[in-house]
Amino acid sequence: MCQEIAGIQIPDSRLAKDAVDILREYGSDLLWNHSNRVFLFGAVNGQNAKKDYDLELLYVSALFHDLGLTKKYSSPDLRFEVDGANAARSFLQQYQIPDESIRRVWDAIALHTTPGIAEHKEAEVALLFSGVGMDVMGDGFEQFPPHLREEIIKAFPRNNFKQEIIPAFYEGFKHKPETTFGNMKQDIVQHFVPEYKNKNFCSCILHSPWSE
């Protein structure tokens, strides 16, 4: 792997290399390329916006952000984002990382599919969210420097990403579709199982145990 891509220095500490090993072992080529693109898109956005952020924390956040989709880290009943966040927290605790830094990584991963909140939190959280949005839905595509975008894609190809990421999401949480209640991943479940219906928020209110 190149030491520098799109003007961003790839972290090469023992911590970073161990995180790479985990994603390589338990993830897939799809998640590997996606996670690295997310990191680089987020890092470039941070650099362009002159944000003060920890590059290594952003890197670990990106490498772990979708590990909750894998068999190794998927729980039977938690959102996949929380599974990935919990895995990252357990990983970082082995390296005497400060609690505040671990919290930022946990929040970044847990909130990476939560628009309206993530972008208003600490730099690492907001930048991971922006990197995910750029890679998955093209958020900020026109504003992103084209030459840097092409350099990132050359290093970590998309390889039919649009078509492959949706079933990859579904495979990660099809055993617990109820965890998509109240979040955008419900759209993924209904893409494959159109008849599936999650709880309805209004029904939850109207049929609550309160007597009035």
Coordinates of C-alpha atoms in Angstrom, one line a residue:
M1 CA 0.0 0.0 0.0
C2 CA 1.3 3.5 -0.9
Q3 CA 2.5 5.5 2.0
E4 CA 0.7 8.6 0.8
I5 CA -2.4 8.9 -1.3
A6 CA -4.2 12.1 -2.4
G7 CA -1.9 14.0 -0.1
I8 CA -2.9 12.0 2.9
Q9 CA -0.2 10.1 4.9
I10 CA -1.5 6.6 5.6
P11 CA -0.9 5.8 9.3
D12 CA 1.6 3.1 9.8
S13 CA 1.9 2.7 13.6
R14 CA 1.6 -0.7 15.2
L15 CA -2.0 0.3 16.1
A16 CA -2.8 1.1 12.5
K17 CA -1.2 -2.0 11.1
D18 CA -3.1 -4.2 13.6
A19 CA -6.4 -2.6 12.6
V20 CA -5.5 -3.3 9.0
D21 CA -4.8 -6.9 9.8
I22 CA -8.2 -7.3 11.4
L23 CA -10.1 -5.8 8.5
R24 CA -8.1 -8.0 6.1
E25 CA -8.8 -11.1 8.1
Y26 CA -12.5 -10.7 8.8
G27 CA -13.6 -8.3 6.1
S28 CA -13.7 -8.6 2.3
D29 CA -12.1 -6.9 -0.7
L30 CA -15.4 -4.9 -0.9
L31 CA -15.1 -3.6 2.6
W32 CA -11.3 -3.1 2.4
N33 CA -11.5 -0.8 -0.6
H34 CA -14.6 0.9 0.7
S35 CA -13.2 1.5 4.2
N36 CA -9.9 3.0 2.8
R37 CA -11.8 5.2 0.4
V38 CA -14.0 6.4 3.3
F39 CA -10.9 7.3 5.3
L40 CA -9.2 9.2 2.4
F41 CA -12.4 11.1 1.4
G42 CA -12.9 12.1 5.0
A43 CA -9.3 13.0 5.6
V44 CA -9.2 15.2 2.4
N45 CA -12.4 16.9 3.5
G46 CA -10.8 17.5 6.9
Q47 CA -7.6 18.9 5.3
N48 CA -9.6 21.2 2.9
A49 CA -11.8 22.5 5.8
K50 CA -8.7 22.9 8.0
K51 CA -10.2 20.8 10.7
D52 CA -8.1 19.8 13.7
Y53 CA -8.5 16.0 13.9
D54 CA -6.5 12.9 14.7
L55 CA -5.6 11.1 11.5
E56 CA -5.0 7.7 13.2
L57 CA -8.3 7.8 15.0
L58 CA -10.1 8.6 11.8
Y59 CA -8.2 5.7 10.1
V60 CA -9.2 3.2 12.8
S61 CA -12.8 4.4 12.7
A62 CA -12.9 3.9 8.9
L63 CA -11.3 0.5 9.0
F64 CA -13.8 -0.7 11.7
H65 CA -16.9 1.2 10.6
D66 CA -18.5 -1.8 8.7
L67 CA -17.0 -4.7 10.6
G68 CA -20.3 -5.1 12.3
L69 CA -21.5 -6.6 9.0
T70 CA -19.1 -9.5 9.3
K71 CA -19.8 -12.8 10.9
K72 CA -16.9 -12.3 13.3
Y73 CA -18.3 -9.1 14.9
S74 CA -22.1 -9.3 14.2
S75 CA -24.3 -9.7 17.3
P76 CA -27.7 -11.3 17.3
D77 CA -29.6 -8.2 18.4
L78 CA -27.6 -4.9 18.0
R79 CA -27.4 -2.5 15.1
F80 CA -24.4 -3.4 13.0
E81 CA -23.0 0.1 13.6
V82 CA -23.0 -0.5 17.3
D83 CA -21.3 -3.9 16.7
G84 CA -18.5 -2.2 14.8
A85 CA -18.2 0.5 17.4
N86 CA -18.0 -2.0 20.2
A87 CA -15.3 -4.0 18.3
A88 CA -13.3 -0.8 17.8
R89 CA -13.6 0.1 21.5
S90 CA -12.4 -3.4 22.6
F91 CA -9.5 -3.1 20.1
L92 CA -8.4 0.3 21.2
Q93 CA -8.5 -0.6 24.9
Q94 CA -5.6 -2.9 24.3
Y95 CA -3.3 0.0 23.4
Q96 CA -3.8 2.3 26.4
I97 CA -5.7 4.8 24.2
P98 CA -7.3 7.6 26.3
D99 CA -11.0 7.1 27.1
E100 CA -11.9 10.3 25.3
S101 CA -10.3 9.2 22.1
I102 CA -12.0 5.8 22.3
R103 CA -15.3 7.5 22.8
R104 CA -14.8 9.6 19.6
V105 CA -14.1 6.4 17.6
W106 CA -17.1 4.7 19.1
D107 CA -19.3 7.6 18.3
A108 CA -17.9 8.0 14.8
I109 CA -18.7 4.3 13.9
A110 CA -22.0 4.1 15.8
L111 CA -23.3 7.3 14.1
H112 CA -21.9 6.9 10.6
T113 CA -25.4 6.2 9.1
T114 CA -27.1 8.9 11.2
P115 CA -27.5 12.2 9.3
G116 CA -28.5 15.3 11.2
I117 CA -26.3 14.4 14.2
A118 CA -22.9 13.0 13.2
E119 CA -21.9 16.0 11.1
H120 CA -22.4 18.3 14.2
K121 CA -20.1 16.3 16.5
E122 CA -16.3 16.1 16.9
A123 CA -14.1 16.3 13.8
E124 CA -13.4 12.5 13.6
V125 CA -17.1 11.8 13.8
A126 CA -18.1 14.3 11.2
L127 CA -15.3 13.4 8.8
L128 CA -16.1 9.7 8.9
F129 CA -19.7 10.5 8.2
S130 CA -18.7 12.7 5.3
G131 CA -16.4 10.0 3.9
V132 CA -19.1 7.4 4.1
G133 CA -21.6 9.8 2.4
M134 CA -19.2 10.6 -0.4
D135 CA -18.4 6.9 -1.1
V136 CA -21.8 5.4 -0.8
M137 CA -24.1 8.1 -2.1
G138 CA -21.8 10.7 -3.7
D139 CA -22.5 13.4 -1.1
G140 CA -20.1 16.3 -1.9
F141 CA -19.0 14.7 -5.2
E142 CA -19.0 17.9 -7.2
Q143 CA -17.0 19.8 -4.5
F144 CA -14.4 17.1 -4.1
P145 CA -11.2 17.8 -6.1
P146 CA -11.5 15.5 -9.2
H147 CA -7.8 14.7 -9.4
L148 CA -7.7 13.6 -5.8
R149 CA -10.9 11.6 -6.3
E150 CA -9.4 9.8 -9.2
E151 CA -6.2 9.1 -7.2
I152 CA -8.2 7.5 -4.4
I153 CA -10.2 5.4 -6.8
K154 CA -7.1 4.2 -8.5
A155 CA -5.6 3.0 -5.2
F156 CA -8.8 1.5 -3.9
P157 CA -11.1 0.7 -6.9
R158 CA -14.9 0.7 -6.7
N159 CA -15.2 -2.6 -8.7
N160 CA -19.0 -2.5 -9.1
F161 CA -19.5 -1.1 -5.6
K162 CA -23.0 0.3 -6.3
Q163 CA -24.3 -3.2 -7.0
E164 CA -22.3 -5.1 -4.4
I165 CA -22.7 -2.9 -1.3
I166 CA -26.5 -3.2 -1.0
P167 CA -26.5 -7.1 -0.8
A168 CA -23.4 -6.8 1.5
F169 CA -25.4 -4.6 3.9
Y170 CA -28.3 -7.0 3.8
E171 CA -26.2 -10.1 4.5
G172 CA -24.9 -8.3 7.6
F173 CA -28.2 -7.8 9.3
K174 CA -30.8 -9.9 7.6
H175 CA -30.9 -12.1 10.7
K176 CA -32.0 -9.1 12.8
P177 CA -34.1 -6.8 10.6
E178 CA -35.7 -5.3 13.7
T179 CA -32.5 -3.4 14.3
T180 CA -33.3 -1.3 11.2
F181 CA -36.3 0.3 12.9
G182 CA -35.9 4.1 12.9
N183 CA -32.9 4.2 10.6
M184 CA -32.1 4.2 6.9
K185 CA -31.1 0.5 6.8
Q186 CA -34.8 -0.4 6.8
D187 CA -34.7 0.5 3.1
I188 CA -32.1 -2.2 2.5
V189 CA -34.4 -4.9 4.1
Q190 CA -37.4 -3.8 2.1
H191 CA -35.3 -3.8 -1.1
F192 CA -34.9 -7.6 -0.6
V193 CA -38.1 -8.4 1.3
P194 CA -40.7 -5.8 0.1
E195 CA -43.4 -7.2 2.4
Y196 CA -41.3 -6.7 5.5
K197 CA -42.7 -4.0 7.9
N198 CA -40.9 -2.7 10.9
K199 CA -42.7 -1.2 13.9
N200 CA -44.5 2.1 13.2
F201 CA -43.6 4.9 15.5
C202 CA -47.1 6.3 15.6
S203 CA -48.5 2.8 16.5
C204 CA -45.9 2.6 19.3
I205 CA -47.2 5.8 20.8
L206 CA -50.9 5.0 20.3
H207 CA -50.6 1.4 21.7
S208 CA -48.3 2.2 24.6
P209 CA -49.4 0.9 28.0
W210 CA -50.5 4.4 29.1
S211 CA -54.2 4.5 30.0
E212 CA -55.2 7.8 28.4

